[in-house]
Coordinates of C-alpha atoms and ligand atoms in Angstrom, one line a residue:
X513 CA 0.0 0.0 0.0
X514 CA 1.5 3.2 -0.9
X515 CA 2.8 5.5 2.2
X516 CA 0.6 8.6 1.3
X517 CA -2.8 7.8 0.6
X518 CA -6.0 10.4 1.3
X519 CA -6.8 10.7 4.6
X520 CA -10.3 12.5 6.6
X521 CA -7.8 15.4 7.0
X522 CA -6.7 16.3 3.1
X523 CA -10.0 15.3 2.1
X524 CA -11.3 17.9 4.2
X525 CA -8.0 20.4 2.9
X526 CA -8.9 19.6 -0.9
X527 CA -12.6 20.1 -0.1
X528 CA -11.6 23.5 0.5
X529 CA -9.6 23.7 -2.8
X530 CA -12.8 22.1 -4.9
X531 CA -15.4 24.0 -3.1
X532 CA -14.4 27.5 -2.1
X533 CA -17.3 28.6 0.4
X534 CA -16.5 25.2 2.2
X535 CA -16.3 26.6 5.7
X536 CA -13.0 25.8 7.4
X537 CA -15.6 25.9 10.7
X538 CA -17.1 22.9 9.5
X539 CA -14.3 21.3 8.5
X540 CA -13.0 21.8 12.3
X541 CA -16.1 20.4 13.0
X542 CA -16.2 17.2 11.3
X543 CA -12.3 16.8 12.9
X544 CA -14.1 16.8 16.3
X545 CA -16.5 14.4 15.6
X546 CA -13.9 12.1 14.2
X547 CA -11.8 12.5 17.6
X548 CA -14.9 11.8 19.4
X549 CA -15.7 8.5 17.2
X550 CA -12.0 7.7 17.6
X551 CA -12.6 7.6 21.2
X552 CA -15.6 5.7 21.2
X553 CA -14.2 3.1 18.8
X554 CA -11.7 2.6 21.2
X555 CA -13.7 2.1 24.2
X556 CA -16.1 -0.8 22.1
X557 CA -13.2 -2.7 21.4
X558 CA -12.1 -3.3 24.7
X559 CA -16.0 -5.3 24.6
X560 CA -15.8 -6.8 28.2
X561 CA -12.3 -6.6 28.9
X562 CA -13.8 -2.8 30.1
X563 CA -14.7 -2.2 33.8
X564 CA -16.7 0.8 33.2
X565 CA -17.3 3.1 36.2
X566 CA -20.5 5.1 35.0
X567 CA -24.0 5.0 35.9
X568 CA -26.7 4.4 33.8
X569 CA -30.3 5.1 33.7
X570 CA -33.3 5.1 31.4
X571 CA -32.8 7.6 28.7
X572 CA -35.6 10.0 27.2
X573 CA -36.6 7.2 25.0
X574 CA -37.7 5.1 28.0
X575 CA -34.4 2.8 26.8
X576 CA -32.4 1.0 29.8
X577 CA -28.8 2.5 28.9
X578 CA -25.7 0.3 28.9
X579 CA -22.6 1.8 29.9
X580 CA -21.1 2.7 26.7
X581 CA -24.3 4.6 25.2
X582 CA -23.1 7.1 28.5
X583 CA -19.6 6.6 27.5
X584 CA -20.5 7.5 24.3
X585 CA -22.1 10.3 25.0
X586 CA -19.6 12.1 27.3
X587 CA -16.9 11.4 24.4
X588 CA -18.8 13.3 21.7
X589 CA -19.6 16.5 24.7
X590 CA -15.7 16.4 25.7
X591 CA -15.0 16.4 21.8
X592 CA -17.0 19.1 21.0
X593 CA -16.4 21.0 24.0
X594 CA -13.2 22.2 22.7
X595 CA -14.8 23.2 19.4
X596 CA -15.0 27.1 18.3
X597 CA -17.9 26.1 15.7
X598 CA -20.5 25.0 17.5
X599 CA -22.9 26.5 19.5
X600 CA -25.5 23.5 21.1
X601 CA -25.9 19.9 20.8
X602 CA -28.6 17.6 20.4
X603 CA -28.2 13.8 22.0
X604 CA -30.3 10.6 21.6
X605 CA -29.1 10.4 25.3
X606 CA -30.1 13.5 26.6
X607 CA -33.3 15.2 26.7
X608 CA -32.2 19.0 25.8
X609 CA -30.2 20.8 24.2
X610 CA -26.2 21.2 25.8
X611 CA -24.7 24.3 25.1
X612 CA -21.2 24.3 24.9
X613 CA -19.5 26.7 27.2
X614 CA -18.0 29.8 26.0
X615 CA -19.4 29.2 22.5
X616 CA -22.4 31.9 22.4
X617 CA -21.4 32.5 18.9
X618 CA -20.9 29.3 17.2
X619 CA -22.7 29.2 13.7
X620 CA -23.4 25.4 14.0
X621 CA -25.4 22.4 15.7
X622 CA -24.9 18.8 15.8
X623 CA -27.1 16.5 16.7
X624 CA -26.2 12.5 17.2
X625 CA -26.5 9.1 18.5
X626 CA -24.0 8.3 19.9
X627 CA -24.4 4.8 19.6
X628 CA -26.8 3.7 17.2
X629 CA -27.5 -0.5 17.8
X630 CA -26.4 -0.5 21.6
X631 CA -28.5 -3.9 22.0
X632 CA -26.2 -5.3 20.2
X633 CA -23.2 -4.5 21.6
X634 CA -23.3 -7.6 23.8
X635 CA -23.6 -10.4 21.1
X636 CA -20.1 -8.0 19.8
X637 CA -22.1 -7.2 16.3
X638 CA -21.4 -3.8 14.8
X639 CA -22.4 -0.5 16.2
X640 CA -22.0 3.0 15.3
X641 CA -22.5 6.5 15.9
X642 CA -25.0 8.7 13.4
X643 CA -23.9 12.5 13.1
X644 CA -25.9 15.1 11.7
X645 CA -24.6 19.2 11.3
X646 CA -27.4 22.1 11.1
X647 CA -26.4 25.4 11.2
X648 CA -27.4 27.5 14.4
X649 CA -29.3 30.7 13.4
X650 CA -27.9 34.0 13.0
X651 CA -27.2 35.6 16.8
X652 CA -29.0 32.8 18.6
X653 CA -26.9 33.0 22.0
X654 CA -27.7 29.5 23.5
X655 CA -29.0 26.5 21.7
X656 CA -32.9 25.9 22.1
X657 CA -34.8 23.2 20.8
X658 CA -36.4 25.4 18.1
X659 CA -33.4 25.7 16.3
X660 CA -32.7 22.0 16.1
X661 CA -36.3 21.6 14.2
X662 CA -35.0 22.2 10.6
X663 CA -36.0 19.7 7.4
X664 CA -33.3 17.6 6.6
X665 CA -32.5 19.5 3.9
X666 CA -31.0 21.9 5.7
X667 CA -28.3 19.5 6.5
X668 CA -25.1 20.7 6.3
X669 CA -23.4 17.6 6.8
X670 CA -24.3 14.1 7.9
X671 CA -22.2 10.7 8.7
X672 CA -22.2 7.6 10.4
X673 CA -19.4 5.1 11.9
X674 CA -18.7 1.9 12.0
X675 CA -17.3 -0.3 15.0
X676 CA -17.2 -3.5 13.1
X677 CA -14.4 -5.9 11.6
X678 CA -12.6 -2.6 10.9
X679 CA -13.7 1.4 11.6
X680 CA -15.3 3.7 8.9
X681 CA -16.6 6.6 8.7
X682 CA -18.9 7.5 6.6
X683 CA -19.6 11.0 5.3
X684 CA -21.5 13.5 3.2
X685 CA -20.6 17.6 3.0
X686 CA -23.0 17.4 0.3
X687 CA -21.3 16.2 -2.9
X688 CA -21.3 12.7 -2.9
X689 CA -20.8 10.3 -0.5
X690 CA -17.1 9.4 0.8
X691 CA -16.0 6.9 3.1
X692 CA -12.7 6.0 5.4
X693 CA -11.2 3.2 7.3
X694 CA -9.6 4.1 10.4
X695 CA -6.0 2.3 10.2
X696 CA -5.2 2.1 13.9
X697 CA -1.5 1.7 13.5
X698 CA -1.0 5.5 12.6
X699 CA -4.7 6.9 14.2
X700 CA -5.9 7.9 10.8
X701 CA -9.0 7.6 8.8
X702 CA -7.8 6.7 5.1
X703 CA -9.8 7.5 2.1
X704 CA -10.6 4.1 1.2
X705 CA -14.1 4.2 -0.4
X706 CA -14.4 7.8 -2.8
X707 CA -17.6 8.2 -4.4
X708 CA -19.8 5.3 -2.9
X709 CA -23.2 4.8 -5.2
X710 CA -26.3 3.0 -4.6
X711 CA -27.1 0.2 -7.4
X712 CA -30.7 1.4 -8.5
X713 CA -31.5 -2.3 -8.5
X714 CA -31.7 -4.7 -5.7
X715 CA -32.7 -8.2 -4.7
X716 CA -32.3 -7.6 -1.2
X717 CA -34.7 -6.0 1.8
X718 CA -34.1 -5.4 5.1
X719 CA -37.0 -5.4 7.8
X720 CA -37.5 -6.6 11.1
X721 CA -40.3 -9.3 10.5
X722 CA -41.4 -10.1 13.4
X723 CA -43.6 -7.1 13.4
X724 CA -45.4 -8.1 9.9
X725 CA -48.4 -8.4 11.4
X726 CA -48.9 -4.5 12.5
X727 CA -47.6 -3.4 9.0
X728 CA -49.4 -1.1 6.8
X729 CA -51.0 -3.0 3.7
X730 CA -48.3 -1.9 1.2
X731 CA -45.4 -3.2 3.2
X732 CA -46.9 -6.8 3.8
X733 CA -47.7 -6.3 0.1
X734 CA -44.2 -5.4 -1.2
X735 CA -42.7 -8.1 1.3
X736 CA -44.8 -11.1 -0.1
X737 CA -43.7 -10.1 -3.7
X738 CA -40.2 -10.7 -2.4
X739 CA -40.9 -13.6 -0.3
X740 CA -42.7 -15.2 -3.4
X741 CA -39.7 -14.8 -5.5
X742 CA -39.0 -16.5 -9.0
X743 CA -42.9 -17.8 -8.6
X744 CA -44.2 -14.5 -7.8
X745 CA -44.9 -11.1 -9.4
X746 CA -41.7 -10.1 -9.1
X747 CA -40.4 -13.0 -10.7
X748 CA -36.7 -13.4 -9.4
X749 CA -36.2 -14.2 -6.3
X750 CA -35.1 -12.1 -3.2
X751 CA -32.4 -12.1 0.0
X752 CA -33.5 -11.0 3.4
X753 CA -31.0 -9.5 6.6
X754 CA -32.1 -7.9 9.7
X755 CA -28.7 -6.5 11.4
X756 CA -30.6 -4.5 14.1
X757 CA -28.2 -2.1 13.8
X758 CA -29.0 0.8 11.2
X759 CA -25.9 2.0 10.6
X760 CA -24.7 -1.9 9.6
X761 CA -27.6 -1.6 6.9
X762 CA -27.3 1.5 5.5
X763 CA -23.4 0.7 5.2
X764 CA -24.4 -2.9 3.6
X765 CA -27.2 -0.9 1.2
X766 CA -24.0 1.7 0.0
X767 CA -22.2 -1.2 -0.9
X768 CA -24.3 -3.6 -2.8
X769 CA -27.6 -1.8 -2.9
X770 CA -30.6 -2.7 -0.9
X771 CA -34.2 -1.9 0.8
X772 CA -33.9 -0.6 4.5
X773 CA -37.3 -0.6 6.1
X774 CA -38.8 0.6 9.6
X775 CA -42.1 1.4 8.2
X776 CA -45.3 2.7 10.7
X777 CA -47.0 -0.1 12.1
X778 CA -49.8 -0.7 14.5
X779 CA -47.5 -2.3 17.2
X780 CA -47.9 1.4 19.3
X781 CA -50.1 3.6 17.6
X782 CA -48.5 6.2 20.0
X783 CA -45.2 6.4 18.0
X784 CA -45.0 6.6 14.3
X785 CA -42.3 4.2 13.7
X786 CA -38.9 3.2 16.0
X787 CA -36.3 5.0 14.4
X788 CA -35.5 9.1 15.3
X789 CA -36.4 11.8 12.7
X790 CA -33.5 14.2 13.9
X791 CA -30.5 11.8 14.8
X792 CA -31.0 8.6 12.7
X793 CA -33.7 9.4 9.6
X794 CA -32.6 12.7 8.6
X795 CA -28.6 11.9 8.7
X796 CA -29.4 8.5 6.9
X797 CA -31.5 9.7 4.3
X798 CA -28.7 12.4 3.3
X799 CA -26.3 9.8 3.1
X800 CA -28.8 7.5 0.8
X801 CA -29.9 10.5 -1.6
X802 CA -26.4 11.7 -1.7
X803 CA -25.1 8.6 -3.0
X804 CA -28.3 7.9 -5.7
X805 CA -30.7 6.4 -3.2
X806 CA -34.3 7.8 -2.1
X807 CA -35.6 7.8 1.4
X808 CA -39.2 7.9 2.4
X809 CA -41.9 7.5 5.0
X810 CA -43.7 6.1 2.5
X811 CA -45.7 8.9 2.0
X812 CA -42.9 11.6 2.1
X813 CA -39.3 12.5 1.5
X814 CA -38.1 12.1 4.3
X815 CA -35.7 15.2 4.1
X816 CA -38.9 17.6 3.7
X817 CA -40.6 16.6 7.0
X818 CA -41.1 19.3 9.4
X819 CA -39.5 18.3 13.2
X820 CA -42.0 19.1 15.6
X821 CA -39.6 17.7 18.7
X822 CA -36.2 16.6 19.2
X823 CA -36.7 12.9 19.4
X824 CA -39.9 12.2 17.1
X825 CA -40.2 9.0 15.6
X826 CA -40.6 8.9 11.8
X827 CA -41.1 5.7 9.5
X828 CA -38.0 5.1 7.1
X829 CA -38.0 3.4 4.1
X830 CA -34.6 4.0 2.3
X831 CA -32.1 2.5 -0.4
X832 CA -31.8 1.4 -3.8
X833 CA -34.1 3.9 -5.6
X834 CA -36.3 1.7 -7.8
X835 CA -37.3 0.1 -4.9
X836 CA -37.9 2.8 -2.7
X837 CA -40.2 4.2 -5.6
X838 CA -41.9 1.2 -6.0
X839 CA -42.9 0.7 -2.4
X840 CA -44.3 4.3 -2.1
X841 CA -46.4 3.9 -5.4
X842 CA -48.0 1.0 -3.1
X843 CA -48.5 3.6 -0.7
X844 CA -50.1 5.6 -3.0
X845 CA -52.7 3.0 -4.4
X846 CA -53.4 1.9 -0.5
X847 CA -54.2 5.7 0.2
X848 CA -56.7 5.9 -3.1
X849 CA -58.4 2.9 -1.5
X850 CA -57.4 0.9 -4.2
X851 CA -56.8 -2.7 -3.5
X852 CA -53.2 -4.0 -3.7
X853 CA -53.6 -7.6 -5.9
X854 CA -50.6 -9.8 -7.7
X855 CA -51.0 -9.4 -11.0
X856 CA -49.4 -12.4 -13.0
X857 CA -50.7 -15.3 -15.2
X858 CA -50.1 -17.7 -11.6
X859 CA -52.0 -15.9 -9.5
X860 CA -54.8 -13.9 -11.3
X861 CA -55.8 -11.1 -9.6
X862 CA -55.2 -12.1 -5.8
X863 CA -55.1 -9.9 -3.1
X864 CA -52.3 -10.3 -0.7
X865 CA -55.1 -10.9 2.1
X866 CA -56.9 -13.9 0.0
X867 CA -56.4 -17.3 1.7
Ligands
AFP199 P1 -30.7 0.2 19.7 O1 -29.7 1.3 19.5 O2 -31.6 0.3 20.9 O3 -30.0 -1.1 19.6 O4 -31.7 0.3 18.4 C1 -31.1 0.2 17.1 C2 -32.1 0.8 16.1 O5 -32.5 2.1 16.5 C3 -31.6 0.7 14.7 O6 -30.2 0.8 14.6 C4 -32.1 -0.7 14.2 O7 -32.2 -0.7 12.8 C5 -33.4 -0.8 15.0 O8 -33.3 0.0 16.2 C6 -33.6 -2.3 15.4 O9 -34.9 -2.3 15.9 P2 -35.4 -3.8 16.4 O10 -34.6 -4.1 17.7 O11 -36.9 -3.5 16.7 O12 -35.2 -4.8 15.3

């Protein structure tokens, strides 16, 4: 391998060269946030060899946390409390803003999870941390939760890590999508993936399937398609994963394409799907439509919707574009009341809910 390959750090320096409003802020920004993930990656590969001295609660979501979503958490505030370009935070982990101290004039906000698929950190499956960078509005002061409620096109920036086999980071500024591998010997992320795409096409969905029966009609509709393979509509047949761990998926869906899905269901009519609009959607769907992909409710972009609160729930349906499109013209017939039948020469006109 040769000595001098791209790292996080020229990237960022030619980034400047390419793009000349690139804000050197930012890129200071995203340098933080990969000392933080740094940090953390270090503290999840110690797995149980650690002796953690924290306490842990239940966080705003009502989730039990484990030691490292706290760890986690305090990494990415220490990180970003020596930033000069940021003025608040948002955390899956805490229920407000945090202001960083001394920063009342910081023209951005980032908003994370610090540790997206926790629950799996015990079976030692990959985890990762979801970033997402807003800009704070002009002379705001202190952070409040009104100025974390932008679309997610307002997204300055958005990435995600991995703590797998090997750590990457995945980011957009933007223009594309780019990711790194962290080589450990020398601390540095290396540009080892430039330019990741989404394959339009896909024989491969991702949904948690225990819950099919609270799922919307067009979801059990586009699942049986795939579950009936060659013999079915679709006519070819079709792969299945469930990682639990979102940032495993969407890393698996910019590599060989893919359908991610936690759509609404019925299983708690109280919360309009599992996954977080602000922290985990929003920074996702970026990354997706950045690298050719689409991302929707089902019944919206995803990057259009409105926040109404820090940590509301939002359905996600995101990946390789035809499918994406496919699944929300299912939507769309559900919605007209039309009903959603197989049409081939095996099966006639059968609805998906004929015996
Ligand atoms: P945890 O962080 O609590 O493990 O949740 C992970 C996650 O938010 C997302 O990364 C997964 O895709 C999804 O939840 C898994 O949900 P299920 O446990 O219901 O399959």
């Amino acid at each position: 391998m040769p000595y001098h390959r791209a790292t996080l750090s020229t990237f960022l320096i030619d980034e400047r060269r390419r793009t000349p409003d690139f804000d050197p802020e930012l890129a200071g920004l995203i340098k933080d946030v990969e000392v933080a993930c740094k940090y953390i990656a270090s503290a999840v590969s110690r797995g149980s060899l650690a002796e953690p001295k924290v306490s842990t609660g239940v966080n705003i979501q009502g989730e039990e946390q484990k030691p490292l979503d706290v760890i986690a958490n305090e990494m990415f505030l220490q990180a970003c409390d020596s930033t000069e370009q940021l003025l608040g935070v948002v955390s899956e982990e805490m229920e407000g803003p945090h202001a960083i101290p001394r920063k009342r004039s910081g023209r951005y906000l980032l908003v994370y999870d610090p540790l997206d698929g926790s629950s799996n950190l015990d079976l030692n499956l990959t985890v990762g941390t979801i970033f997402s960078v807003l800009r704070a509005p002009e002379g705001a002061g202190e952070p409040k939760p009104e100025h974390f409620l932008q679309p997610g096109t307002s997204q300055v920036a958005a990435g995600f890590t991995l703590y797998g086999p090997s750590v990457m980071l995945v980011l957009t500024l933007g223009r594309g999508v780019h990711g790194f591998t962290l080589d450990r010997e020398v601390g540095t992320f290396i540009l080892t993936h430039p330019d990741l795409r989404i394959p339009e096409e896909t024989r491969e969905f991702a949904v948690n399937a225990s819950n099919e029966r609270f799922w919307e009609a067009p979801v059990r509709h586009y699942v049986e398609e795939c579950q009936l393979g060659k013999s079915g509509p679709r006519g070819v047949d079709f792969n299945m994963r469930w990682v639990a761990s979102m940032v495993a998926e969407v890393f698996r869906i910019l590599i060989r394409g893919g359908l991610f899905m936690y759509p609404r269901d019925t299983k708690d009519p109280s919360k309009a799907g599992r996954l977080r609009l602000l922290y985990e959607a929003n920074p996702m769907s970026m990354i997706v439509e950045q690298a050719g992909g689409a991302a929707s409710t089902g019944r919206e972009r995803i990057l259009e919707v409105k926040p109404s609160s820090l940590h509301q729930r939002i359905p996600v349906i995101l990946g390789s574009r035809n499918e994406v499109e496919r699944l929300v013209r299912y939507y769309q017939a559900h919605d007209r009341g039309e009903e959603l039948t197989f049409k081939s020469p095996l099966f006639g006109n059968r609805s998906v809910f004929q015996s």
